[in-house]
XYZ file of C-alpha atoms in Angstrom:
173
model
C 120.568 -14.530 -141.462
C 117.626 -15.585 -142.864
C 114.940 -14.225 -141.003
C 116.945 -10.983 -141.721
C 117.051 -11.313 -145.126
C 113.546 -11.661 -145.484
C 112.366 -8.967 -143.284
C 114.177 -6.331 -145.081
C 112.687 -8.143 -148.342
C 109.697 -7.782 -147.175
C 109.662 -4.087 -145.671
C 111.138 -3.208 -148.900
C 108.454 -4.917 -151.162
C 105.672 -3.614 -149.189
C 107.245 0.007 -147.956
C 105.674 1.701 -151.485
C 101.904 0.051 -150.250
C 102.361 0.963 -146.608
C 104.157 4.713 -147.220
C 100.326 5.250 -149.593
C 98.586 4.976 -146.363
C 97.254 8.630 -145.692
C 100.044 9.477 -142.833
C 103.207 8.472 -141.867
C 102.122 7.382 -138.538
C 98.890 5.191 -140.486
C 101.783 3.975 -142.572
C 103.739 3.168 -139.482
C 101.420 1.272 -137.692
C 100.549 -0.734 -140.901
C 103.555 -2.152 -140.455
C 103.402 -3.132 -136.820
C 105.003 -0.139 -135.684
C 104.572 1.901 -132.593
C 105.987 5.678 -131.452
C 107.731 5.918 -128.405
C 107.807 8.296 -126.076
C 110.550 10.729 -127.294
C 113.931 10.943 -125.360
C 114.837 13.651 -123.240
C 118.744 14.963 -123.066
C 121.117 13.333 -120.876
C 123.624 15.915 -121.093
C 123.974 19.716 -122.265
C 122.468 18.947 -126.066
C 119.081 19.367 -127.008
C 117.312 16.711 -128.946
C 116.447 18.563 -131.914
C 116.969 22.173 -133.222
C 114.827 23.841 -135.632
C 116.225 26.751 -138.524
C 113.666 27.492 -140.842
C 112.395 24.216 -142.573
C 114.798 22.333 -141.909
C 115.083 19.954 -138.602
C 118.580 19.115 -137.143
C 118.196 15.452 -134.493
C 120.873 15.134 -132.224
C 122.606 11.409 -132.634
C 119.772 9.268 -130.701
C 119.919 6.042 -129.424
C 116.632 3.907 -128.771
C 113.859 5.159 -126.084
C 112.779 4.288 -123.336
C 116.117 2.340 -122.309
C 115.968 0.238 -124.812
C 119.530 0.599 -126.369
C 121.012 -2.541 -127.819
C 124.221 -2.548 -125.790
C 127.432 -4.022 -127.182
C 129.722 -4.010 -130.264
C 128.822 -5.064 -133.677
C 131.572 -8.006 -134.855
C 132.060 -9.682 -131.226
C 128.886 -9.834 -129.244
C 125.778 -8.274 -131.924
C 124.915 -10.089 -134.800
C 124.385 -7.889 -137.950
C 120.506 -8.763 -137.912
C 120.481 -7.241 -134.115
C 122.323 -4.109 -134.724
C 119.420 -3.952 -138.005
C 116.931 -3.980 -135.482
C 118.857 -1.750 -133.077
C 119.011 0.680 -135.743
C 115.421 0.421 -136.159
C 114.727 0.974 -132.461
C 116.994 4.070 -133.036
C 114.847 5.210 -135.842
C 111.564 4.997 -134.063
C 113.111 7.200 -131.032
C 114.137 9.621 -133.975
C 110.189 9.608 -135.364
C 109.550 10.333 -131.841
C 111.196 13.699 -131.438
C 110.075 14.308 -134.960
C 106.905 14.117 -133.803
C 107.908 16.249 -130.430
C 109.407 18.545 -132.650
C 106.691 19.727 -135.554
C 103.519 17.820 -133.433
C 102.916 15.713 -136.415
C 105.054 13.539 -138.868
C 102.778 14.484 -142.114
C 105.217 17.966 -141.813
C 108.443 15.974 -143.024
C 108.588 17.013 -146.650
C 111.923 14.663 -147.072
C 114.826 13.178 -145.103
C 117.727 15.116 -146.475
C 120.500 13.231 -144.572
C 121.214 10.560 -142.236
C 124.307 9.827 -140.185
C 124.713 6.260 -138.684
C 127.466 5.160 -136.315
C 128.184 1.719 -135.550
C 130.147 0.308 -132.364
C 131.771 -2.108 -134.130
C 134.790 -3.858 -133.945
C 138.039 -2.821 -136.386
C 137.501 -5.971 -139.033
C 133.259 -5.099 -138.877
C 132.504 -4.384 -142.840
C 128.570 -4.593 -142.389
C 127.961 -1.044 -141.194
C 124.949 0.086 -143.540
C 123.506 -3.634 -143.667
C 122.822 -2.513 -139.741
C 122.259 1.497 -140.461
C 119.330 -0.232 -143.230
C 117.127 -0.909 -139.943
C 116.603 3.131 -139.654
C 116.594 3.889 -143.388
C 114.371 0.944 -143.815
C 111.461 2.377 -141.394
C 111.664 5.887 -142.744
C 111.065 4.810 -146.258
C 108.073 3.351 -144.187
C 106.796 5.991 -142.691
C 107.627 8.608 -145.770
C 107.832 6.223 -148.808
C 110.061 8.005 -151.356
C 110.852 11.225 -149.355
C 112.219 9.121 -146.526
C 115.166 7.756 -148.690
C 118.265 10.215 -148.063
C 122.195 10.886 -148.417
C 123.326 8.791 -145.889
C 126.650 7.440 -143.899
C 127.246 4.394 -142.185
C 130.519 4.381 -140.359
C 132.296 2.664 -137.715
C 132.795 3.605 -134.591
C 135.691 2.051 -132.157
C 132.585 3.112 -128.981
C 129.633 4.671 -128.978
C 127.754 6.062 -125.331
C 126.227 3.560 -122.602
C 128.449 0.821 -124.867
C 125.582 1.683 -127.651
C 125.811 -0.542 -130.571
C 124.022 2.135 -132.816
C 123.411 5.963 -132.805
C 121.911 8.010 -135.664
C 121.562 11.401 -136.385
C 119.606 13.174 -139.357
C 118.109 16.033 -140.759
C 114.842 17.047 -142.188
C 113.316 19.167 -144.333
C 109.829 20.485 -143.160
C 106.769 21.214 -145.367
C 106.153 25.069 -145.068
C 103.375 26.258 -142.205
């Protein structure tokens, strides 16, 4: 608990310094951070839709596989389903990227929905959805802070222990 504690001390001190780096992606990578490849759709979804500025993401998962399987309460600690959330969040920065070809186009995160497999007596649902909202404020400073829920979910897909979706408004063309 911890180690937890102090990373999201940390990212929070330094997010203001790193989000001044010239681009979200410089920003990013000041941190220690590094895009996936973005996801592709599993079913009959698409992973983003686009209506004028503003960017709709489908509820994502991590990429590449790399999912942090299991429920939040009885078999993932609080400080895993943080960094799941993170892993979620860089998969999302990922079709971002897909989506507009370059982050610097996110003007500001306007919303953020985060759903955690978690068992019914589970209270800590935005101490884990804080591993996504951390990295945006990251990779956007200011702009990536944004209405947000953190709920509970009794499953998620693939036994999931986090899934996020958001919406973004786009700097004009």
């Amino acid at each position: 608990m911890k180690k937890f504690i102090l990373a999201t001390a940390v990212s929070l001190m330094y997010a203001p310094v790193i989000a001044s780096a010239n681009t979200p992606e410089q920003s990013l990578k000041a941190a220690g951070f590094t895009l996936p490849a973005p996801v592709k759709p599993i079913a009959n979804y698409v992973t983003w839709r686009r209506a004028g500025n503003i960017l709709y993401l489908s509820g994502h998962g991590a990429c590449e596989g790399k999912s942090v399987l299991g429920k939040l309460g009885q078999d993932v600690t609080v400080e895993k389903g943080y960094d799941a959330a993170q892993l979620v969040g860089l998969c999302a920065l990922a079709t971002i990227k897909d989506a507009t070809g370059d982050l610097s186009m996110v003007k500001q995160v306007l919303k953020i929905s985060g759903m955690v497999n978690a068992t019914e007596s589970f209270t800590g649902h935005s101490l884990v959805i804080n591993g996504f909202s951390d990295l945006f404020v990251t990779a956007f400073g200011d702009e990536g802070k944004a209405a947000r829920a953190a709920v509970g979910m009794s499953s998620l897909p693939g036994n999931m222990a986090v899934e996020v979706s958001a919406i973004i408004e786009l700097k004009d063309e």
